[in-house]
Amino acid sequence: MFFSQKSNGYFIDANDHAVMLARTSATTAPFTIEEVLECPAGDPTALSAMVKLIQPKKSADGYLHAAVGVYPTKRIVRRHSLEPKRLKEPEYLNEVMTQQLRVEPSKFSMVLINANNGADYDLVKATQKDVLFCGVPSDDIVALQDSLLACGIYPERVELGSVAILGALADYLGGTKTKTPTLILEVGLDSTQSFIVSAAGVEASRPVMLGLDSMVPVVQKELGLKDEEAAKKLFYSNTFDFTGMGPLLVKRLLKELQSSIGFYEVQTGQSVGQVICTQLMPKLSWLEAAIATGLGIASLRVEPAGWLLNRQITLSDNVFKSMQETRWLGLLSLMSRYNIDHALPSEEKK
């Protein structure tokens, strides 16, 4: 089913913490973001209600047709330097997936894109060696589609939200003439995806097997709580300010991040100068500041209005304030296609 240009567009970003939904005045830019809604993650009833609320007129098949960004726990978004001469070997890519990415190729849906501009990697020409492996377990894709359909959503397009955000931030850094390499963190419940991005694309990636849940035992110990369940309930509530405890809570995560940054800086001679956490709910906003302070770098503040305007996307008055919060970046990233050739060395533009 295809929409006419006059049809509303719908975009959904479903991360660990929330499901965010936008209605736009058209399916492709130029358009205006008319309305945004959100509900907690893992609440199908709330999501179904939100879908009904935001769609003024039902489609012929009863589903809300949307572009959807997802963040499966076992997603792979990993930068790797290929050996172009070996690409003719039938088993080379499977070898990389098995030995470097630690996944079973037969169980994953995987694509390769250029690390510098996000274009599909041309295995025939193989002119560039730096790529992003982007994949999801095949079973997870089926489960995701089924869960969306059950909530009244027909996914016209399903994207790895991580990849959309990386493209958006590379585009943003290029557009603002920012040369500082930036640490991008997706802090989930049980793991953290870390990336170093510049206007030239994705320069490094590393998954860290520490997430928000790893901070709960520290909360329990520091506050003298009787069990982890009580600590977890307090940690994810709005009733306690953890800002002062931030350095202790992020200590283990910082150690891993410092290792990654140090390796990158030694390899490239460039210094990572800022950090952005793309998915934190408001009650955990102290976390980015704690990480930035611990690493001795600044927090990146994205100002989306000008960037979106360059992509022929405008914000209605009733959504403007919400869109200033970093956690909406994943949703905004789904709305445009980026050509970041402005960031490429001149010899690669030819």
Coordinates of C-alpha atoms in Angstrom, one line a residue:
M1 CA 0.0 0.0 0.0
F2 CA 1.4 3.4 -0.9
F3 CA 0.4 6.8 0.4
S4 CA -0.3 9.8 -1.7
Q5 CA 1.8 12.9 -1.0
K6 CA -1.2 14.3 0.9
S7 CA -1.3 11.4 3.4
N8 CA 0.0 11.8 6.9
G9 CA 3.3 10.1 7.7
Y10 CA 3.9 8.2 10.9
F11 CA 7.2 7.4 12.6
I12 CA 7.8 5.3 15.7
D13 CA 11.0 5.0 17.8
A14 CA 10.8 2.0 20.2
N15 CA 13.8 1.9 22.6
D16 CA 14.4 0.3 26.0
H17 CA 12.7 3.1 27.9
A18 CA 9.9 4.4 25.8
V19 CA 7.9 4.2 22.5
M20 CA 7.7 7.5 20.8
L21 CA 5.3 8.2 17.9
A22 CA 5.0 11.2 15.5
R23 CA 2.5 12.2 13.0
T24 CA 3.7 14.3 10.1
S25 CA 1.9 16.3 7.4
A26 CA 3.3 14.0 4.6
T27 CA 5.1 10.7 4.3
T28 CA 8.3 12.3 2.9
A29 CA 9.9 15.7 3.4
P30 CA 9.1 18.5 3.0
F31 CA 6.6 18.2 5.9
T32 CA 5.7 19.5 9.4
I33 CA 5.8 17.4 12.5
E34 CA 2.2 17.9 13.7
E35 CA 2.0 15.8 16.9
V36 CA 4.1 13.5 19.1
L37 CA 3.1 11.1 21.8
E38 CA 4.9 8.6 24.0
C39 CA 4.2 5.7 26.3
P40 CA 6.4 3.4 28.4
A41 CA 8.2 0.5 26.7
G42 CA 6.8 -2.9 27.2
D43 CA 3.2 -1.8 27.5
P44 CA 1.2 -3.1 24.5
T45 CA -2.1 -1.8 25.8
A46 CA -0.7 1.8 26.2
L47 CA 0.9 1.6 22.7
S48 CA -2.4 0.4 21.1
A49 CA -4.2 3.3 22.8
M50 CA -1.6 5.8 21.6
V51 CA -1.9 4.5 18.0
K52 CA -5.7 5.1 18.0
L53 CA -5.2 8.5 19.5
I54 CA -2.8 9.9 17.0
Q55 CA -4.4 8.6 13.8
P56 CA -7.3 11.0 12.8
K57 CA -8.6 8.7 10.1
K58 CA -8.1 4.9 9.9
S59 CA -6.4 3.4 6.9
A60 CA -8.4 1.0 4.7
D61 CA -6.8 -2.0 6.4
G62 CA -7.2 -0.7 9.9
Y63 CA -3.5 -0.4 10.6
L64 CA -1.3 2.6 11.3
H65 CA 1.4 2.4 8.6
A66 CA 4.7 3.7 10.0
A67 CA 8.4 3.8 9.7
V68 CA 9.7 2.1 12.8
G69 CA 13.1 2.4 14.6
V70 CA 13.9 -0.6 16.9
Y71 CA 16.8 -1.5 19.2
P72 CA 16.8 -5.3 19.7
T73 CA 19.0 -6.4 22.6
K74 CA 21.1 -8.6 20.4
R75 CA 21.5 -6.0 17.6
I76 CA 24.9 -5.7 15.9
V77 CA 26.1 -2.3 14.8
R78 CA 29.9 -2.8 14.6
R79 CA 32.6 -1.0 12.6
H80 CA 35.2 -3.3 11.1
S81 CA 38.0 -2.9 8.6
L82 CA 37.7 -5.5 5.9
E83 CA 40.5 -7.0 3.8
P84 CA 39.3 -6.2 0.3
K85 CA 41.5 -8.9 -1.3
R86 CA 39.7 -11.5 0.7
L87 CA 36.2 -10.6 -0.3
K88 CA 36.3 -13.0 -3.2
E89 CA 36.7 -15.8 -0.7
P90 CA 33.2 -17.3 -0.2
E91 CA 33.6 -17.8 3.6
Y92 CA 35.4 -14.5 4.4
L93 CA 32.4 -12.5 5.6
N94 CA 31.1 -15.5 7.6
E95 CA 34.5 -15.8 9.2
V96 CA 34.4 -12.1 10.3
M97 CA 30.9 -12.6 11.7
T98 CA 31.9 -15.7 13.6
Q99 CA 35.3 -14.7 14.9
Q100 CA 35.0 -10.9 15.3
L101 CA 31.3 -10.3 15.9
R102 CA 30.7 -13.6 17.8
V103 CA 27.4 -14.4 16.0
E104 CA 26.1 -17.3 14.0
P105 CA 25.7 -16.1 10.4
S106 CA 22.9 -18.5 9.6
K107 CA 20.8 -17.0 12.4
F108 CA 21.4 -13.3 11.6
S109 CA 20.0 -10.9 9.0
M110 CA 23.0 -8.7 8.3
V111 CA 23.9 -5.9 5.9
L112 CA 27.1 -4.0 5.3
I113 CA 27.2 -0.2 4.8
N114 CA 30.1 2.2 4.3
A115 CA 31.2 3.5 7.7
N116 CA 31.8 7.0 6.3
N117 CA 28.5 7.8 4.5
G118 CA 26.0 5.0 5.3
A119 CA 25.7 3.9 1.7
D120 CA 25.2 0.2 0.9
Y121 CA 28.6 -1.4 0.7
D122 CA 29.5 -2.6 -2.9
L123 CA 31.0 -6.0 -2.5
V124 CA 31.9 -6.1 -6.2
K125 CA 33.9 -2.9 -6.3
A126 CA 35.1 -3.1 -2.7
T127 CA 36.8 0.2 -2.9
Q128 CA 36.6 1.0 0.8
K129 CA 37.6 -1.2 3.7
D130 CA 35.8 0.5 6.6
V131 CA 32.3 -0.8 7.0
L132 CA 29.5 -1.2 9.5
F133 CA 28.0 -4.6 10.0
C134 CA 24.4 -4.0 10.9
G135 CA 22.3 -7.0 11.9
V136 CA 19.6 -8.5 14.0
P137 CA 18.8 -12.2 14.8
S138 CA 16.3 -13.3 12.2
D139 CA 13.9 -14.6 14.9
D140 CA 13.9 -11.2 16.5
I141 CA 12.7 -9.6 13.3
V142 CA 9.7 -11.9 13.1
A143 CA 8.9 -11.3 16.8
L144 CA 9.1 -7.5 16.4
Q145 CA 6.8 -7.5 13.4
D146 CA 4.3 -9.7 15.1
S147 CA 4.3 -7.4 18.2
L148 CA 3.8 -4.3 16.1
L149 CA 0.9 -5.8 14.2
A150 CA -0.7 -6.9 17.4
C151 CA -0.7 -3.2 18.5
G152 CA -2.3 -2.0 15.2
I153 CA 1.0 -1.0 13.5
Y154 CA 1.9 -2.0 10.0
P155 CA 5.7 -1.4 9.7
E156 CA 6.3 0.0 6.2
R157 CA 9.9 0.2 7.1
V158 CA 11.9 -1.2 10.0
E159 CA 15.3 0.3 10.8
L160 CA 17.9 -0.3 13.4
G161 CA 17.4 3.0 15.4
S162 CA 21.1 3.0 16.3
V163 CA 22.0 3.3 12.6
A164 CA 19.5 6.1 12.0
I165 CA 20.9 8.0 14.9
L166 CA 24.5 7.6 13.8
G167 CA 23.6 8.9 10.4
A168 CA 21.7 11.9 11.9
L169 CA 24.6 12.9 14.2
A170 CA 27.2 12.6 11.5
D171 CA 25.0 14.8 9.4
Y172 CA 24.5 17.2 12.3
L173 CA 28.2 17.5 13.1
G174 CA 29.0 18.1 9.4
G175 CA 26.3 20.7 9.1
T176 CA 27.5 22.6 12.2
K177 CA 31.1 22.3 11.0
T178 CA 32.0 20.5 14.3
K179 CA 35.3 18.7 13.9
T180 CA 35.4 17.2 17.4
P181 CA 35.0 13.4 17.5
T182 CA 31.9 12.6 19.6
L183 CA 31.1 9.7 21.9
I184 CA 27.5 8.4 21.4
L185 CA 26.1 6.2 24.1
E186 CA 22.9 4.1 24.0
V187 CA 22.7 3.1 27.7
G188 CA 20.2 0.2 27.8
L189 CA 19.1 -1.9 30.8
D190 CA 21.8 -4.6 30.5
S191 CA 24.3 -3.2 28.0
T192 CA 25.6 0.0 26.5
Q193 CA 26.3 0.5 22.8
S194 CA 29.2 3.0 22.4
F195 CA 30.3 4.7 19.2
I196 CA 32.7 7.4 18.2
V197 CA 31.4 9.6 15.4
S198 CA 32.6 12.6 13.5
A199 CA 31.5 14.5 10.5
A200 CA 33.4 11.9 8.5
G201 CA 31.2 9.1 9.8
V202 CA 31.4 6.3 12.3
E203 CA 35.0 6.0 13.5
A204 CA 34.8 3.4 16.2
S205 CA 32.2 1.1 17.9
R206 CA 32.1 -1.1 20.9
P207 CA 29.4 -2.9 22.9
V208 CA 29.9 -2.7 26.7
M209 CA 28.2 -5.4 28.7
L210 CA 27.2 -2.9 31.4
G211 CA 23.9 -1.1 31.5
L212 CA 21.6 0.6 34.0
D213 CA 20.8 -2.6 35.9
S214 CA 24.5 -2.9 36.7
M215 CA 24.2 0.2 38.8
V216 CA 21.4 -1.2 41.1
P217 CA 23.8 -3.2 43.4
V218 CA 25.7 0.0 44.0
V219 CA 22.5 1.8 44.9
Q220 CA 21.6 -1.0 47.3
K221 CA 25.0 -0.9 49.0
E222 CA 25.3 2.9 49.3
L223 CA 21.8 3.4 50.6
G224 CA 21.8 0.3 52.9
L225 CA 18.7 -1.1 51.3
K226 CA 17.6 -4.7 52.2
D227 CA 17.5 -6.2 48.7
E228 CA 18.2 -5.4 45.1
E229 CA 14.5 -5.2 44.2
A230 CA 14.0 -2.3 46.6
A231 CA 17.1 -0.6 45.1
K232 CA 15.8 -1.2 41.6
K233 CA 12.4 0.3 42.4
L234 CA 14.0 3.4 43.9
F235 CA 16.6 3.8 41.1
Y236 CA 13.9 3.8 38.4
S237 CA 11.6 6.1 40.3
N238 CA 11.4 9.8 40.4
T239 CA 11.6 10.0 44.2
F240 CA 15.3 10.2 44.7
D241 CA 18.0 12.4 43.2
F242 CA 21.0 10.3 42.3
T243 CA 23.1 13.2 41.0
G244 CA 25.4 13.2 43.9
M245 CA 25.9 9.4 43.7
G246 CA 26.5 9.6 39.9
P247 CA 30.3 9.2 40.0
L248 CA 30.0 5.9 42.0
L249 CA 27.2 4.6 39.8
V250 CA 29.1 5.1 36.5
K251 CA 32.5 4.0 37.8
R252 CA 32.6 0.6 36.1
L253 CA 31.1 1.9 32.9
L254 CA 33.6 4.8 32.8
K255 CA 36.5 2.3 33.1
E256 CA 35.3 0.6 29.9
L257 CA 34.7 3.8 28.1
Q258 CA 38.1 5.2 29.0
S259 CA 39.7 2.1 27.6
S260 CA 37.8 2.5 24.3
I261 CA 38.5 6.2 24.0
G262 CA 42.2 5.7 24.8
F263 CA 42.6 3.1 22.1
Y264 CA 40.9 5.3 19.6
E265 CA 43.0 8.4 20.5
V266 CA 46.2 6.5 20.3
Q267 CA 45.3 5.0 16.9
T268 CA 44.1 8.2 15.3
G269 CA 45.8 11.1 17.2
Q270 CA 42.4 12.7 17.7
S271 CA 40.8 13.5 21.0
V272 CA 37.2 12.7 21.8
G273 CA 35.8 16.0 23.1
Q274 CA 32.1 15.5 23.8
V275 CA 29.5 12.9 24.7
I276 CA 25.8 12.4 24.1
C277 CA 23.4 9.8 25.6
T278 CA 20.6 9.4 23.1
Q279 CA 17.9 7.4 25.0
L280 CA 17.8 8.5 28.7
M281 CA 14.5 9.1 30.2
P282 CA 14.2 12.4 32.1
K283 CA 14.6 10.9 35.6
L284 CA 18.0 9.5 34.5
S285 CA 19.3 12.7 32.8
W286 CA 21.9 13.1 35.5
L287 CA 23.7 10.1 34.0
E288 CA 25.1 12.0 31.0
A289 CA 26.5 14.7 33.2
A290 CA 28.2 12.1 35.4
I291 CA 29.7 10.4 32.4
A292 CA 30.9 13.7 30.9
T293 CA 32.5 14.8 34.1
G294 CA 34.1 11.4 34.7
L295 CA 35.6 11.5 31.2
G296 CA 36.6 15.2 31.4
I297 CA 34.7 16.1 28.3
A298 CA 31.6 18.2 27.4
S299 CA 28.0 17.1 26.8
L300 CA 26.8 17.6 23.2
R301 CA 23.6 19.7 23.0
V302 CA 21.8 19.1 19.8
E303 CA 19.7 22.0 18.6
P304 CA 17.3 20.2 16.2
A305 CA 15.3 23.0 14.7
G306 CA 17.9 24.4 12.3
W307 CA 19.2 20.9 11.3
L308 CA 15.6 19.7 10.6
L309 CA 14.9 22.9 8.6
N310 CA 17.9 22.0 6.3
R311 CA 16.2 18.7 5.8
Q312 CA 12.9 20.4 4.9
I313 CA 11.3 19.4 8.2
T314 CA 9.5 21.9 10.4
L315 CA 8.2 21.7 13.9
S316 CA 4.7 22.7 14.8
D317 CA 4.4 25.0 17.9
N318 CA 3.0 22.2 20.1
V319 CA 5.9 19.9 19.6
F320 CA 8.8 22.4 19.5
K321 CA 9.5 22.2 23.2
S322 CA 9.5 18.4 23.4
M323 CA 11.9 18.1 20.5
Q324 CA 14.6 19.9 22.4
E325 CA 15.1 16.9 24.6
T326 CA 17.9 14.5 23.4
R327 CA 15.8 11.4 23.9
W328 CA 13.6 12.4 20.9
L329 CA 16.6 12.3 18.5
G330 CA 16.0 8.6 17.6
L331 CA 12.5 9.5 16.3
L332 CA 13.7 12.6 14.4
S333 CA 16.5 10.5 12.8
L334 CA 14.0 8.3 11.1
M335 CA 12.5 11.2 9.2
S336 CA 15.1 12.0 6.7
R337 CA 17.8 10.6 4.4
Y338 CA 21.3 12.0 4.8
N339 CA 23.9 12.7 2.3
I340 CA 27.0 13.3 4.4
D341 CA 29.4 13.7 1.4
H342 CA 30.2 17.1 2.8
A343 CA 32.2 15.2 5.4
L344 CA 34.2 13.0 3.0
P345 CA 37.8 13.7 2.0
S346 CA 38.0 15.2 -1.4
E347 CA 39.5 12.2 -3.1
E348 CA 36.5 10.1 -2.0
K349 CA 34.0 12.5 -3.5
K350 CA 35.1 12.0 -7.0

